[in-house]
PDB file of C-alpha atoms and ligand atoms in Angstrom:
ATOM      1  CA  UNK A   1      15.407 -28.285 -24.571  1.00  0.00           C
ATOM      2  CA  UNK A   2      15.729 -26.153 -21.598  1.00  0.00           C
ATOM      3  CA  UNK A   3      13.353 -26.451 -18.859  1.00  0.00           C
ATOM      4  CA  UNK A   4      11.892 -24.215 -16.979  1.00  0.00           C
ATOM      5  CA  UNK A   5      13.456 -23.001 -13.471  1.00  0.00           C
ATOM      6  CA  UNK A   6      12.014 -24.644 -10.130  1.00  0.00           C
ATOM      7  CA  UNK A   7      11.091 -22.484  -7.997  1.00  0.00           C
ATOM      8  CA  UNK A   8      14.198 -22.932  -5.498  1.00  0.00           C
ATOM      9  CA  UNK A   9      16.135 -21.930  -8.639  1.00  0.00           C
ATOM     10  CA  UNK A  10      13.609 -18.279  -9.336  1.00  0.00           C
ATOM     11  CA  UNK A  11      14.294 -17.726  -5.391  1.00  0.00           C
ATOM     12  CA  UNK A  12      17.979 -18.139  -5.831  1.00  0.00           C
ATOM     13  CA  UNK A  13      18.360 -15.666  -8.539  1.00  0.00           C
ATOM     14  CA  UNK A  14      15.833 -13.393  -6.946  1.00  0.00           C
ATOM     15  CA  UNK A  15      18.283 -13.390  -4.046  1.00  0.00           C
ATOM     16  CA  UNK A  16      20.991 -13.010  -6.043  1.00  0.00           C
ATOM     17  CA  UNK A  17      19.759  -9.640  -7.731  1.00  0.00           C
ATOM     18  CA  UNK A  18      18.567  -8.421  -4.458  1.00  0.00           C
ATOM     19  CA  UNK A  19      21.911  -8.702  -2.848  1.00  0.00           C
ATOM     20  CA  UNK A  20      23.946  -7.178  -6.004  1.00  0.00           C
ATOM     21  CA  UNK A  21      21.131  -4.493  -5.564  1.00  0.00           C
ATOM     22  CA  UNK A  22      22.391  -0.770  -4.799  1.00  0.00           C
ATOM     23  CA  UNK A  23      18.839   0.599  -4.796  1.00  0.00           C
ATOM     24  CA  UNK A  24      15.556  -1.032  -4.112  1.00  0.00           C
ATOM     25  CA  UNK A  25      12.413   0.039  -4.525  1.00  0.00           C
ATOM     26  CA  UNK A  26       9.648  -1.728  -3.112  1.00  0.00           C
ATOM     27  CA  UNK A  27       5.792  -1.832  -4.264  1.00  0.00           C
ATOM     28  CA  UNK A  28       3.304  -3.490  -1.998  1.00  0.00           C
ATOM     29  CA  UNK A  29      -0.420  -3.301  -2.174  1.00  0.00           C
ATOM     30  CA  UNK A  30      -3.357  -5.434  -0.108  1.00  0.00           C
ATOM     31  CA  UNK A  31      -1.980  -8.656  -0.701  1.00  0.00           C
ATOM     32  CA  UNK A  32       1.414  -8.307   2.087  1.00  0.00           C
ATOM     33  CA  UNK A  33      -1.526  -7.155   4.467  1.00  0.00           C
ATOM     34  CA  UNK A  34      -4.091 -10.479   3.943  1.00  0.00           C
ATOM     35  CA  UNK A  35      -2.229 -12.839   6.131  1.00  0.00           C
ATOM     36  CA  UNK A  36      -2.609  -9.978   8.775  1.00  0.00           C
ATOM     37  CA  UNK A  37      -6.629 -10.307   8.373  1.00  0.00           C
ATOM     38  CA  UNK A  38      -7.343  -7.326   6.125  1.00  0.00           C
ATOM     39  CA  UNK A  39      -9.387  -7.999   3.484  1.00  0.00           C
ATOM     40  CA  UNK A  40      -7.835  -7.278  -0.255  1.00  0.00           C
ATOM     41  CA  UNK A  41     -10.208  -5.206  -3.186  1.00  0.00           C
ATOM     42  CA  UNK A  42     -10.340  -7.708  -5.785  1.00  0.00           C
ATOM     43  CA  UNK A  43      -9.597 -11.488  -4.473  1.00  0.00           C
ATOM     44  CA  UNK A  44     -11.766 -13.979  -3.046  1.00  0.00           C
ATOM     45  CA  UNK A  45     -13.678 -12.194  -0.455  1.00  0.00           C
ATOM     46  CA  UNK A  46     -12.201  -8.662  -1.629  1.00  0.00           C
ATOM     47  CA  UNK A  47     -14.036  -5.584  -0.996  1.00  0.00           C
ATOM     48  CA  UNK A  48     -14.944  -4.931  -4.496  1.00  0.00           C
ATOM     49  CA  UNK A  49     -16.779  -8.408  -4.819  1.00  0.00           C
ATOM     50  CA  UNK A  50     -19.441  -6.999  -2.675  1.00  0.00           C
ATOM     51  CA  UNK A  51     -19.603  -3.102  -3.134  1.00  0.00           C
ATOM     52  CA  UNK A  52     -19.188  -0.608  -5.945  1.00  0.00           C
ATOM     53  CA  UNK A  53     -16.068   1.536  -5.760  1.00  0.00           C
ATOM     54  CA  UNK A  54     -18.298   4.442  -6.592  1.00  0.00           C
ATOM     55  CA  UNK A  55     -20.610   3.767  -3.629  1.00  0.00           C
ATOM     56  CA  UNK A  56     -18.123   4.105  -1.204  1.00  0.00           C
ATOM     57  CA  UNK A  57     -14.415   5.490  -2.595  1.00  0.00           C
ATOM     58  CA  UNK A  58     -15.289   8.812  -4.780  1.00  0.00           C
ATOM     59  CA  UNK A  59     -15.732  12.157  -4.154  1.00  0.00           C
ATOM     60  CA  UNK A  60     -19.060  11.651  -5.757  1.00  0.00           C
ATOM     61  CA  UNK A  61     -19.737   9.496  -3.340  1.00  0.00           C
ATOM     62  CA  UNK A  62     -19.186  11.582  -0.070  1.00  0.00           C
ATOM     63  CA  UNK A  63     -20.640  14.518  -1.211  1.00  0.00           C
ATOM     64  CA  UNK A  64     -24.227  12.188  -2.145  1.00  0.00           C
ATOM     65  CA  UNK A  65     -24.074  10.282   1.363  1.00  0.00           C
ATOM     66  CA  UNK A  66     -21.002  11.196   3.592  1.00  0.00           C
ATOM     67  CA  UNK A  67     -22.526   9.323   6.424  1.00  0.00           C
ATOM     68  CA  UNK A  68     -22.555   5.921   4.288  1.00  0.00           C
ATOM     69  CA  UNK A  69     -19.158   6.666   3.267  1.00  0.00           C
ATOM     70  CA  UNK A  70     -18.269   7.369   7.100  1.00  0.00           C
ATOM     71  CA  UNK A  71     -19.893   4.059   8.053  1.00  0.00           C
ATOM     72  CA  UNK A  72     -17.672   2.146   5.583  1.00  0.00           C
ATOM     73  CA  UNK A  73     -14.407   3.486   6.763  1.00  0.00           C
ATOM     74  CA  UNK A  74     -15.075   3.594  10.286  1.00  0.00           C
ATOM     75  CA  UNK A  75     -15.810  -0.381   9.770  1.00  0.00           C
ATOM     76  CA  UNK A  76     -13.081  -0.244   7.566  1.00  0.00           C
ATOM     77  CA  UNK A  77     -10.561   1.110  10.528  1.00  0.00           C
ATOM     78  CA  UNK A  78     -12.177  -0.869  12.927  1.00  0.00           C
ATOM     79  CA  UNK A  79     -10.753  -3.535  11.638  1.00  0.00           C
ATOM     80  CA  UNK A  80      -7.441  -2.783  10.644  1.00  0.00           C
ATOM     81  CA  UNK A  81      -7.124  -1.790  14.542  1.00  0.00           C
ATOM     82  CA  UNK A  82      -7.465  -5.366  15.180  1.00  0.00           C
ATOM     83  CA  UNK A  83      -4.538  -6.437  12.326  1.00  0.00           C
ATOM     84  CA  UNK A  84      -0.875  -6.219  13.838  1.00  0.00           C
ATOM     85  CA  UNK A  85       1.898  -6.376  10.840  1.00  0.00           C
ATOM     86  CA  UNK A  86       3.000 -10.207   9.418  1.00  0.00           C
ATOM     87  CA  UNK A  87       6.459 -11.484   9.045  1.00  0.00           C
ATOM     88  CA  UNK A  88       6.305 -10.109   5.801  1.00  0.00           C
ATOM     89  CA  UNK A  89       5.894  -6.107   6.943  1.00  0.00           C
ATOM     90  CA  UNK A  90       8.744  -7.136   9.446  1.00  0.00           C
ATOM     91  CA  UNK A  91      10.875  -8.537   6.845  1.00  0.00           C
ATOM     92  CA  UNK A  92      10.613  -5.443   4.628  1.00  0.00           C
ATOM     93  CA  UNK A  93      10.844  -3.096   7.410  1.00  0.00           C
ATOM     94  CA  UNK A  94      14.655  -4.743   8.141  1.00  0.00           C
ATOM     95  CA  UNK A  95      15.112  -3.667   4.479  1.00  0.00           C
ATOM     96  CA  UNK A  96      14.646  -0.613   4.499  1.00  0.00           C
ATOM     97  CA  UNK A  97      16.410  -0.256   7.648  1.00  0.00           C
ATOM     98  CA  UNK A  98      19.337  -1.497   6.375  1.00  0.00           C
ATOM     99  CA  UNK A  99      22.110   1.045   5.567  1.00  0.00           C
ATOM    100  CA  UNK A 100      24.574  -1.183   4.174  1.00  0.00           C
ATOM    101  CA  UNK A 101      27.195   1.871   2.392  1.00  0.00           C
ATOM    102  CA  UNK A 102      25.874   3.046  -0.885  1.00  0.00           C
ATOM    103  CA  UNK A 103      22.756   1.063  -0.709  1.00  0.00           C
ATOM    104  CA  UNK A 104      19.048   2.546  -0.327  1.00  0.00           C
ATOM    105  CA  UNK A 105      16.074   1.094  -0.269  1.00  0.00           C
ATOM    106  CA  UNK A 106      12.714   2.744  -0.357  1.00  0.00           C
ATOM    107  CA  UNK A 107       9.132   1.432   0.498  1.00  0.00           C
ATOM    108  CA  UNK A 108       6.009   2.649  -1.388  1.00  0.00           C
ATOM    109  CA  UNK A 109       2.675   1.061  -0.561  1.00  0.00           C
ATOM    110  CA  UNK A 110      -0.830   1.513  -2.076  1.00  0.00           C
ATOM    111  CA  UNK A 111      -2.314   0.356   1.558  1.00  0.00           C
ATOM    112  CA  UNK A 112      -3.514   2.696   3.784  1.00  0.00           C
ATOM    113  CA  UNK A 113      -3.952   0.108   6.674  1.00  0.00           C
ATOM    114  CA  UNK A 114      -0.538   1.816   8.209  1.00  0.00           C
ATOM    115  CA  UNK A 115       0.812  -1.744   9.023  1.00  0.00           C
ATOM    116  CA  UNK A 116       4.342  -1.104   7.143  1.00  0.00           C
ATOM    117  CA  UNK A 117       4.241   1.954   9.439  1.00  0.00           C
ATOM    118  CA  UNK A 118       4.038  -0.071  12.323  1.00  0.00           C
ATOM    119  CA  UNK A 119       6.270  -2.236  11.026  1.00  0.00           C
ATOM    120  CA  UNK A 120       8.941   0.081  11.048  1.00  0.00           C
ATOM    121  CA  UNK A 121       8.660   1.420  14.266  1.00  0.00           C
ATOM    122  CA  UNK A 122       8.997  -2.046  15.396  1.00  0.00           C
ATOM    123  CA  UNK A 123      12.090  -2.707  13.500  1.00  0.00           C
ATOM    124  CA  UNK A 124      13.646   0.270  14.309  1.00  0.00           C
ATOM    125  CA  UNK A 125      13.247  -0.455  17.878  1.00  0.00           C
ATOM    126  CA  UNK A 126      15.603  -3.705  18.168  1.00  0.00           C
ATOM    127  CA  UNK A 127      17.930  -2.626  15.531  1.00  0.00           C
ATOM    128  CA  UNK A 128      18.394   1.478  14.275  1.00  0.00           C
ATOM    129  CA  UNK A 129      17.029   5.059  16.173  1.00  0.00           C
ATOM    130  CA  UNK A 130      15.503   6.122  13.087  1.00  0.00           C
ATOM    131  CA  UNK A 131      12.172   4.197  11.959  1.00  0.00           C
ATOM    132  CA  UNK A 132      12.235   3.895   7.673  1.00  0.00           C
ATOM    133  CA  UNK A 133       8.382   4.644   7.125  1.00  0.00           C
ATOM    134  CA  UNK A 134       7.015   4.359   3.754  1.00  0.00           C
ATOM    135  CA  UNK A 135       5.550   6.198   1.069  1.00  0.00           C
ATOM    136  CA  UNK A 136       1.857   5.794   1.492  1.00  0.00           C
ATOM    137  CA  UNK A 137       0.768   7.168  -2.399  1.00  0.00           C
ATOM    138  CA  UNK A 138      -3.267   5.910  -1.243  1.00  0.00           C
ATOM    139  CA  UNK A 139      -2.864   8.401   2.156  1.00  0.00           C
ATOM    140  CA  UNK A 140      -3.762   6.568   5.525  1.00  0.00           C
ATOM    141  CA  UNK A 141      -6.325   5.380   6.841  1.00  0.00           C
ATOM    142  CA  UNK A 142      -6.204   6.347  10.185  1.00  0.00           C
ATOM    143  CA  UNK A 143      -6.139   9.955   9.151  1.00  0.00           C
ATOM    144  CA  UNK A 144      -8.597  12.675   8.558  1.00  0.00           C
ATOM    145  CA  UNK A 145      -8.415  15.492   6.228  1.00  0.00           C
ATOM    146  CA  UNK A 146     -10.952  18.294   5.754  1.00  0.00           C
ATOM    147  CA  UNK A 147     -12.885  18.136   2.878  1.00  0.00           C
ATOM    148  CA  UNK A 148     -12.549  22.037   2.980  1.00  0.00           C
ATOM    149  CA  UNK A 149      -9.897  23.247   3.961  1.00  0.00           C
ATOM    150  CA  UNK A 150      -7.352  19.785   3.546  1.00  0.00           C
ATOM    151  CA  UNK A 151      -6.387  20.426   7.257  1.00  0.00           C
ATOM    152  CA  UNK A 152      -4.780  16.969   8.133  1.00  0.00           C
ATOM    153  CA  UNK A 153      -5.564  15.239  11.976  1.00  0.00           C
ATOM    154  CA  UNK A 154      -4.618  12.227  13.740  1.00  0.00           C
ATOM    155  CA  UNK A 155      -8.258  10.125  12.913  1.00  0.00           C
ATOM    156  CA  UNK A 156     -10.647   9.923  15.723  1.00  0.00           C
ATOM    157  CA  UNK A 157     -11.116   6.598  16.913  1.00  0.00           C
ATOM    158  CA  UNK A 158     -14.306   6.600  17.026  1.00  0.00           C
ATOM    159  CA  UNK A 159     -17.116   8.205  14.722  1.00  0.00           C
ATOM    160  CA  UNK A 160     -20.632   8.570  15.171  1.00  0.00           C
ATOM    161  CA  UNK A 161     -22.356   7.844  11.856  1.00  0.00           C
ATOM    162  CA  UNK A 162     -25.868   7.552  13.112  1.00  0.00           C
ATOM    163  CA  UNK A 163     -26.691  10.734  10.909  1.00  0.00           C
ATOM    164  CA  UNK A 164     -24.832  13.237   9.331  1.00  0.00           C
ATOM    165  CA  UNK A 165     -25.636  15.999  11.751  1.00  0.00           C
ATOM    166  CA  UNK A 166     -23.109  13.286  14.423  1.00  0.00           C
ATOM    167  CA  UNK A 167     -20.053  13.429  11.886  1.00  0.00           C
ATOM    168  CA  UNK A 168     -16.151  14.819  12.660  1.00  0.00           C
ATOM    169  CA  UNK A 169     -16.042  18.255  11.341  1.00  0.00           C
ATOM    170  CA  UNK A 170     -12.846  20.195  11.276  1.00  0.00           C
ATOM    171  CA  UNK A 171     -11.956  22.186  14.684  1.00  0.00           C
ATOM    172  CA  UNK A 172     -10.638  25.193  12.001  1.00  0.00           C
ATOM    173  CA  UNK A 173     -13.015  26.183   9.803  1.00  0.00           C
ATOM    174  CA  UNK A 174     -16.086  22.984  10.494  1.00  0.00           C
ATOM    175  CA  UNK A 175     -16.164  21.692   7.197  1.00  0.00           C
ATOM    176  CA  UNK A 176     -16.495  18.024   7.317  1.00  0.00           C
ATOM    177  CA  UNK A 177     -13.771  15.510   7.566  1.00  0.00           C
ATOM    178  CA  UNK A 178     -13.327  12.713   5.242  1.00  0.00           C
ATOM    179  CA  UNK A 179     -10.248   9.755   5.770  1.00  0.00           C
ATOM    180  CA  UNK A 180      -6.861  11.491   4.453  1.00  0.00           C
ATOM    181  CA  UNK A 181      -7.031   8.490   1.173  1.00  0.00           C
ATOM    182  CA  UNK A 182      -7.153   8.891  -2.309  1.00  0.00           C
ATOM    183  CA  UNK A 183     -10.601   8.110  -3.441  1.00  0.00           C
ATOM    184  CA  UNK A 184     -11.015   7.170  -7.552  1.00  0.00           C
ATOM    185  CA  UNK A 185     -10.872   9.863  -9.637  1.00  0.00           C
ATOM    186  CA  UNK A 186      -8.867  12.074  -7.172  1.00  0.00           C
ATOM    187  CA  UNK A 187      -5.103  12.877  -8.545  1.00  0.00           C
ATOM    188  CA  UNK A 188      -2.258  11.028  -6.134  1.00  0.00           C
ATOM    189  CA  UNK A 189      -0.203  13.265  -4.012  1.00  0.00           C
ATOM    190  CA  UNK A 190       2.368  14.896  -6.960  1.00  0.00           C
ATOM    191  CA  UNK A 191       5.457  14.846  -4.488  1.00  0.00           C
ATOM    192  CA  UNK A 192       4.796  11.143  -3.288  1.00  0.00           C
ATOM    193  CA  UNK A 193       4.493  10.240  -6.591  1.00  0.00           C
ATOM    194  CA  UNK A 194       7.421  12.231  -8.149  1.00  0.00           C
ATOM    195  CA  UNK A 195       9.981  10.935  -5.299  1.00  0.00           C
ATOM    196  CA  UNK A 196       8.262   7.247  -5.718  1.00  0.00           C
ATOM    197  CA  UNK A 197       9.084   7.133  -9.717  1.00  0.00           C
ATOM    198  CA  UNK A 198      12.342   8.826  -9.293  1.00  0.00           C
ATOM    199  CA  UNK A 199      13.363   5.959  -7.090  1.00  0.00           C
ATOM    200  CA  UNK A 200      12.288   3.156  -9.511  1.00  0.00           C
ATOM    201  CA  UNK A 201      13.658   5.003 -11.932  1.00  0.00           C
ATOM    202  CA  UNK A 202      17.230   4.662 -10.610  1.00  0.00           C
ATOM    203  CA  UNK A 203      16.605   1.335  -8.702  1.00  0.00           C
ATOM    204  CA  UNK A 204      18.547  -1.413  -9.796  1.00  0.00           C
ATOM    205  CA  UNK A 205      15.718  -4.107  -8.249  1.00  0.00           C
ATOM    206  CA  UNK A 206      11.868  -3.327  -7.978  1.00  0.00           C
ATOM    207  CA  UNK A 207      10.062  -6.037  -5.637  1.00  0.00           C
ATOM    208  CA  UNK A 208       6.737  -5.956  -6.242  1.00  0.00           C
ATOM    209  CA  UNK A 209       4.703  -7.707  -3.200  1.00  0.00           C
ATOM    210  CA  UNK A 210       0.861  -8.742  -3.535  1.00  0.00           C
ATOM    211  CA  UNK A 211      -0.809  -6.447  -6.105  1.00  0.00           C
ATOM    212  CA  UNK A 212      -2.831  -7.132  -8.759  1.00  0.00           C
ATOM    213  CA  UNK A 213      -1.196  -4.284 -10.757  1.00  0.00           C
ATOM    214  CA  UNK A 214      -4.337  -2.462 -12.410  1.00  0.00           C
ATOM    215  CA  UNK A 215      -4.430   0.737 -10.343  1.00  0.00           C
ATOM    216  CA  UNK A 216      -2.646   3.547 -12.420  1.00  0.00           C
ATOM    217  CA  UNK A 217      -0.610   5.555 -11.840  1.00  0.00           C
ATOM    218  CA  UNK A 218       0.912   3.160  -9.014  1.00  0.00           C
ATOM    219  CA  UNK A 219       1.033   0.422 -11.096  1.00  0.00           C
ATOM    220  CA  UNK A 220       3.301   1.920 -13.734  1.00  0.00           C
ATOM    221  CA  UNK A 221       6.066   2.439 -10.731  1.00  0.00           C
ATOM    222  CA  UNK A 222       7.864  -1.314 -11.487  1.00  0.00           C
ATOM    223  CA  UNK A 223       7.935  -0.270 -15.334  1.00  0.00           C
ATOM    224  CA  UNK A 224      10.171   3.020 -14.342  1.00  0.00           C
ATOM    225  CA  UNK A 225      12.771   0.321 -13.509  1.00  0.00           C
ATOM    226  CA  UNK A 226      12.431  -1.944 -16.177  1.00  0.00           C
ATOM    227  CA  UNK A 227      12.483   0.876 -18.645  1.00  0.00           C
ATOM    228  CA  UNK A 228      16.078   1.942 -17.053  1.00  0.00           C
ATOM    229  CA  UNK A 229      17.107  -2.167 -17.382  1.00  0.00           C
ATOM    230  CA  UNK A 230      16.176  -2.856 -13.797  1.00  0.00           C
ATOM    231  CA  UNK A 231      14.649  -5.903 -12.140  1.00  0.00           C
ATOM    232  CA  UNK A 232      11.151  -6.462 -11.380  1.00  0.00           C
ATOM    233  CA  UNK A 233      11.006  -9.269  -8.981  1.00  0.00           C
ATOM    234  CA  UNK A 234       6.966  -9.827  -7.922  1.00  0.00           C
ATOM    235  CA  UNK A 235       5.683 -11.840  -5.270  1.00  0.00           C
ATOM    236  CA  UNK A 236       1.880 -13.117  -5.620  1.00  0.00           C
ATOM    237  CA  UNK A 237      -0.141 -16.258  -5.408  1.00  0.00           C
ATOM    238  CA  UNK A 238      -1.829 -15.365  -8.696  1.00  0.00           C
ATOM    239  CA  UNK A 239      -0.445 -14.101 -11.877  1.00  0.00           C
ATOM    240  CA  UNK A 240      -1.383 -10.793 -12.675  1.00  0.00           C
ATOM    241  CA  UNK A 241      -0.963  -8.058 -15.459  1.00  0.00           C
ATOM    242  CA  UNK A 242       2.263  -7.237 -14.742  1.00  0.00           C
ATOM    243  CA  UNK A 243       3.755 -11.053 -14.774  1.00  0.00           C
ATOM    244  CA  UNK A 244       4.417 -11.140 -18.311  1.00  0.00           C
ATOM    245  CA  UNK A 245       6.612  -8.437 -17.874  1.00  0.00           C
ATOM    246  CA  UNK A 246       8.357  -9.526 -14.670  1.00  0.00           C
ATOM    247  CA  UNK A 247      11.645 -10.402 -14.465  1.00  0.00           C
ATOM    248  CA  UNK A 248      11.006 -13.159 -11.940  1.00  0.00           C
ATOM    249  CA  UNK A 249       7.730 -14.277 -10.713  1.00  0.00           C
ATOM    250  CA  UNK A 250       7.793 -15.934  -7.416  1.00  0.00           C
ATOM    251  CA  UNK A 251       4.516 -17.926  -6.908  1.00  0.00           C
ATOM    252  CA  UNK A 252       3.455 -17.660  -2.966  1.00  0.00           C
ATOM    253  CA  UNK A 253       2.085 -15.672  -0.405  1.00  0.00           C
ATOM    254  CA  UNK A 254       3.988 -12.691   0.994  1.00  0.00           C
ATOM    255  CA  UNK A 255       4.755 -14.632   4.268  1.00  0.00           C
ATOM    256  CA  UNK A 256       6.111 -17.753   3.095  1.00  0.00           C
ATOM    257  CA  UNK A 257       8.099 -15.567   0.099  1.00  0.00           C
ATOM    258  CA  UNK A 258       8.837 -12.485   1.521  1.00  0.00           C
ATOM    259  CA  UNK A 259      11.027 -13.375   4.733  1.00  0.00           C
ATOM    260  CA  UNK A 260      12.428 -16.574   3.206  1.00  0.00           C
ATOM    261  CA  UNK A 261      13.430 -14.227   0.191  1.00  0.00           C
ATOM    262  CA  UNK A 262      14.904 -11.076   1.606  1.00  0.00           C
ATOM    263  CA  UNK A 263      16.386 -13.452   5.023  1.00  0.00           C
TER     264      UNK A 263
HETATM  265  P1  OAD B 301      -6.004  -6.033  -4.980  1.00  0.00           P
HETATM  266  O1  OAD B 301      -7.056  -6.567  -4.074  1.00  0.00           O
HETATM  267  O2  OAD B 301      -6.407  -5.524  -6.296  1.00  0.00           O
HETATM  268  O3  OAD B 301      -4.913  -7.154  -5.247  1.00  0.00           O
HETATM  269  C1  OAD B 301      -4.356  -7.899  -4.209  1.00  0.00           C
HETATM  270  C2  OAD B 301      -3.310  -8.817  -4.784  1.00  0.00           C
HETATM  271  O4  OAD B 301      -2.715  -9.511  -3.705  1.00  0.00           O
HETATM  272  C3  OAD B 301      -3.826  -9.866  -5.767  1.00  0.00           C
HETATM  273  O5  OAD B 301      -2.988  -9.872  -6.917  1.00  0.00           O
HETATM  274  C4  OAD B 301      -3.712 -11.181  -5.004  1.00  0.00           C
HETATM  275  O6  OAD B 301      -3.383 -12.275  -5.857  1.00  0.00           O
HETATM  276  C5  OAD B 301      -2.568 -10.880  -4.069  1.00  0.00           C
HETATM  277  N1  OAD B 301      -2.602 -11.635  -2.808  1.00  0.00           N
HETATM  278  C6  OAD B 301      -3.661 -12.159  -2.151  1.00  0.00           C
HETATM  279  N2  OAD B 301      -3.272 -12.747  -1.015  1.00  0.00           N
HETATM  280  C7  OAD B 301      -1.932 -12.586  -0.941  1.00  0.00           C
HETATM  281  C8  OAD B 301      -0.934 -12.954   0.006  1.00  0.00           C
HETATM  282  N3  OAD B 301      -1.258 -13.617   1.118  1.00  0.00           N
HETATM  283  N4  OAD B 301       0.344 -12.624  -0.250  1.00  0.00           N
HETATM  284  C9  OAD B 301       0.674 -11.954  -1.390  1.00  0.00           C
HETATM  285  N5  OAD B 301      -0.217 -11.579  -2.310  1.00  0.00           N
HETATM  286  C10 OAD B 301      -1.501 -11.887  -2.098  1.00  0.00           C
HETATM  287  O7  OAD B 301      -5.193  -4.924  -4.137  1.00  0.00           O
HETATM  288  P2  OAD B 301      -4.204  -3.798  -4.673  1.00  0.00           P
HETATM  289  O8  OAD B 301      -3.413  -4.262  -5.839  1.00  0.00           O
HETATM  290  O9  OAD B 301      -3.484  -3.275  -3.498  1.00  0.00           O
HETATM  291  O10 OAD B 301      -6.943   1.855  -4.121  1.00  0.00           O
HETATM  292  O11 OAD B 301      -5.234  -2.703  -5.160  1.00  0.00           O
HETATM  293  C11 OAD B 301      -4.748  -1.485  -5.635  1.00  0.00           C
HETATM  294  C12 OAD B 301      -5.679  -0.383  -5.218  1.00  0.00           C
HETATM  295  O12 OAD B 301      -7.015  -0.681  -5.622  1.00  0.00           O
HETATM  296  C13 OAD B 301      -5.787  -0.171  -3.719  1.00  0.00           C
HETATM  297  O13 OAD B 301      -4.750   0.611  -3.183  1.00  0.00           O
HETATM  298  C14 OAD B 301      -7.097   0.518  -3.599  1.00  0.00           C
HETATM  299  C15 OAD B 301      -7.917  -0.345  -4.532  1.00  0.00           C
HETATM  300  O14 OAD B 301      -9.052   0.231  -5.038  1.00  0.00           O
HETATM  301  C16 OAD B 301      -7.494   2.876  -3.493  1.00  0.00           C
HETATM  302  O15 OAD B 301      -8.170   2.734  -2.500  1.00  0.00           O
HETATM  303  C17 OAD B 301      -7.216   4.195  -4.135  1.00  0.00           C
END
C-alpha cells in the first residue's frame, strides 16, 4: 500500500508545479500577515473571537454608531502602522516581480493591512522600476472613502473619535468618511473581482496562503482554476474548507512555507 507523501515530498511537487507554471495566481488572506503582528478574524486571538462582525464591519453598523466603528479602525490602523511585511510578503512580492517570458503572476489579497503593498515597493526597489501591487478585493485600510459621495483619500493618520461631531468628513461635499473596505453585506469591487477570476481562470497554479476560505465571493477564486484543471497549492497551519479540494496542502506557517517554497 502506498503511503502517504512526507512533507519534503508535497514541497517538492509544489515546487515543481510552480516552476512549470505560466500563470499564477495568488490568494492570501490574514494568515501571511500574523507573523507580522496583525491579528487574523477567526484564529486563536482573532478579531471575531471577541466582537460581532455586525458591531463593527456593516453598513448597519456605521450608520447606528459611526464613532464606535471609527474607534475600531483607527485602533485597527494603529496597529498595522506598527507591522512591517514578513519574509513571506517579500517572497511573494519577488513573484510577482518576476517577468520570466510568457509567465505572469498576479497577487489578490483579502487584507487590507497594505503590507503586500509595501512589500512590493520594497522588492521593486533592489530588483525592477516598476512595483507589482496587488489586487486588494477587501479595499485598504489606510484609505478613506465618503460614505456620500465615494470620493476616495489618502486616510488621515489620525482621527478624533471622542464624538461624532470630531469625525473626518469629506473636503467635497462633508459627508462623513468611512475606511475605503468592504464591510459584510456590501458587493466587492465588480472590476477587481472580474480581473481576479479571469486570472484564476486561466492560471495554471493557484497558491492559496493563510485563509480559512469561508468568505465568498473571494473564496471561490482557487475553484476558477481547478475548474479549468489548474493547481491549487494552499499554505496553512490548519486545514480548512478548501483542503479537501486542494491539490497540495502544505502544513506550516506562511514564513517557514512561503520563502522556502517559492526560493
Ligand atoms: P481568517 O482569520 O478567517 O483566517 C486566517 C487563516 O490563516 C486561518 O485559516 C489560519 O489557520 C491561517 N493562519 C494563521 N496563522 C498563520 C500563519 N502564520 N501563516 C499562514 N496561515 C496562518 O482570515 P481570512 O481568511 O483572511 O473580510 O478572512 C477572510 C475575510 O474575513 C477577511 O478579509 C475579512 C474577514 O471578515 C472583510 O473584512 C470583508
Amino acid at each position: 500500500m502506498a503511503s502517504s507523501p512526507d512533507a519534503n515530498e508535497i514541497e517538492s511537487r509544489a515546487r515543481a508545479h510552480i516552476a512549470a507554471a505560466r500563470r499564477i495566481v495568488v490568494l492570501t488572506g490574514a494568515g501571511v500577515s500574523a507573523e507580522s503582528g496583525v491579528p487574523t478574524f477567526r484564529g486563536p486571538g482573532g478579531l471575531w473571537r471577541s466582537r460581532r462582525p455586525e458591531e463593527l464591519a456593516t453598513p448597519e453598523a456605521f450608520a447606528r454608531d459611526p464613532r464606535l466603528v471609527w474607534e475600531w479602525y483607527a485602533w485597527r490602523r494603529s496597529v498595522v502602522a506598527g507591522c512591517a511585511p514578513n519574509a513571506a510578503h517579500l517572497a511573494l512580492a519577488r513573484l510577482a516581480l518576476a517577468r520570466r517570458p510568457h509567465t505572469s503572476t498576479l497577487l489578490v489579497t483579502q487584507n487590507v493591512d497594505g503590507l503586500h503593498h509595501c512589500a512590493a515597493d520594497l522588492a521593486a526597489r533592489d530588483a525592477d522600476p516598476a512595483p507589482a501591487y496587488p489586487l486588494e478585493v477587501h479595499g485598504a485600510i489606510h484609505r478613506d472613502r465618503c460614505s456620500r459621495c465615494a470620493r476616495r483619500t489618502q486616510g488621515l493618520s489620525a482621527i478624533d473619535t471622542t464624538s461624532e461631531d470630531r469625525l473626518p468628513r469629506c473636503e467635497s461635499c462633508g459627508g462623513l468618511l468611512r475606511p475605503d473596505v468592504v464591510w459584510f453585506g456590501e458587493s466587492l469591487d465588480a472590476d477587481i473581482l472580474e480581473e481576479a477570476f479571469d486570472a484564476a481562470s486561466r492560471a495554471d497554479v493557484c497558491l492559496v496562503v493563510g485563509t480559512s476560505a469561508v468568505v465568498y465571493p473571494a473564496a471561490a477564486i482557487p475553484e476558477a482554476t481547478l475548474a479549468r484543471g489548474g493547481a491549487v497549492i494552499e499554505v496553512n497551519p490548519d486545514v480548512t474548507p478548501l483542503t479537501p479540494r486542494a491539490t497540495l496542502s502544505l502544513r506550516g506557517t506562511a514564513v517557514e512555507t512561503v520563502p522556502a517554497l517559492l526560493g
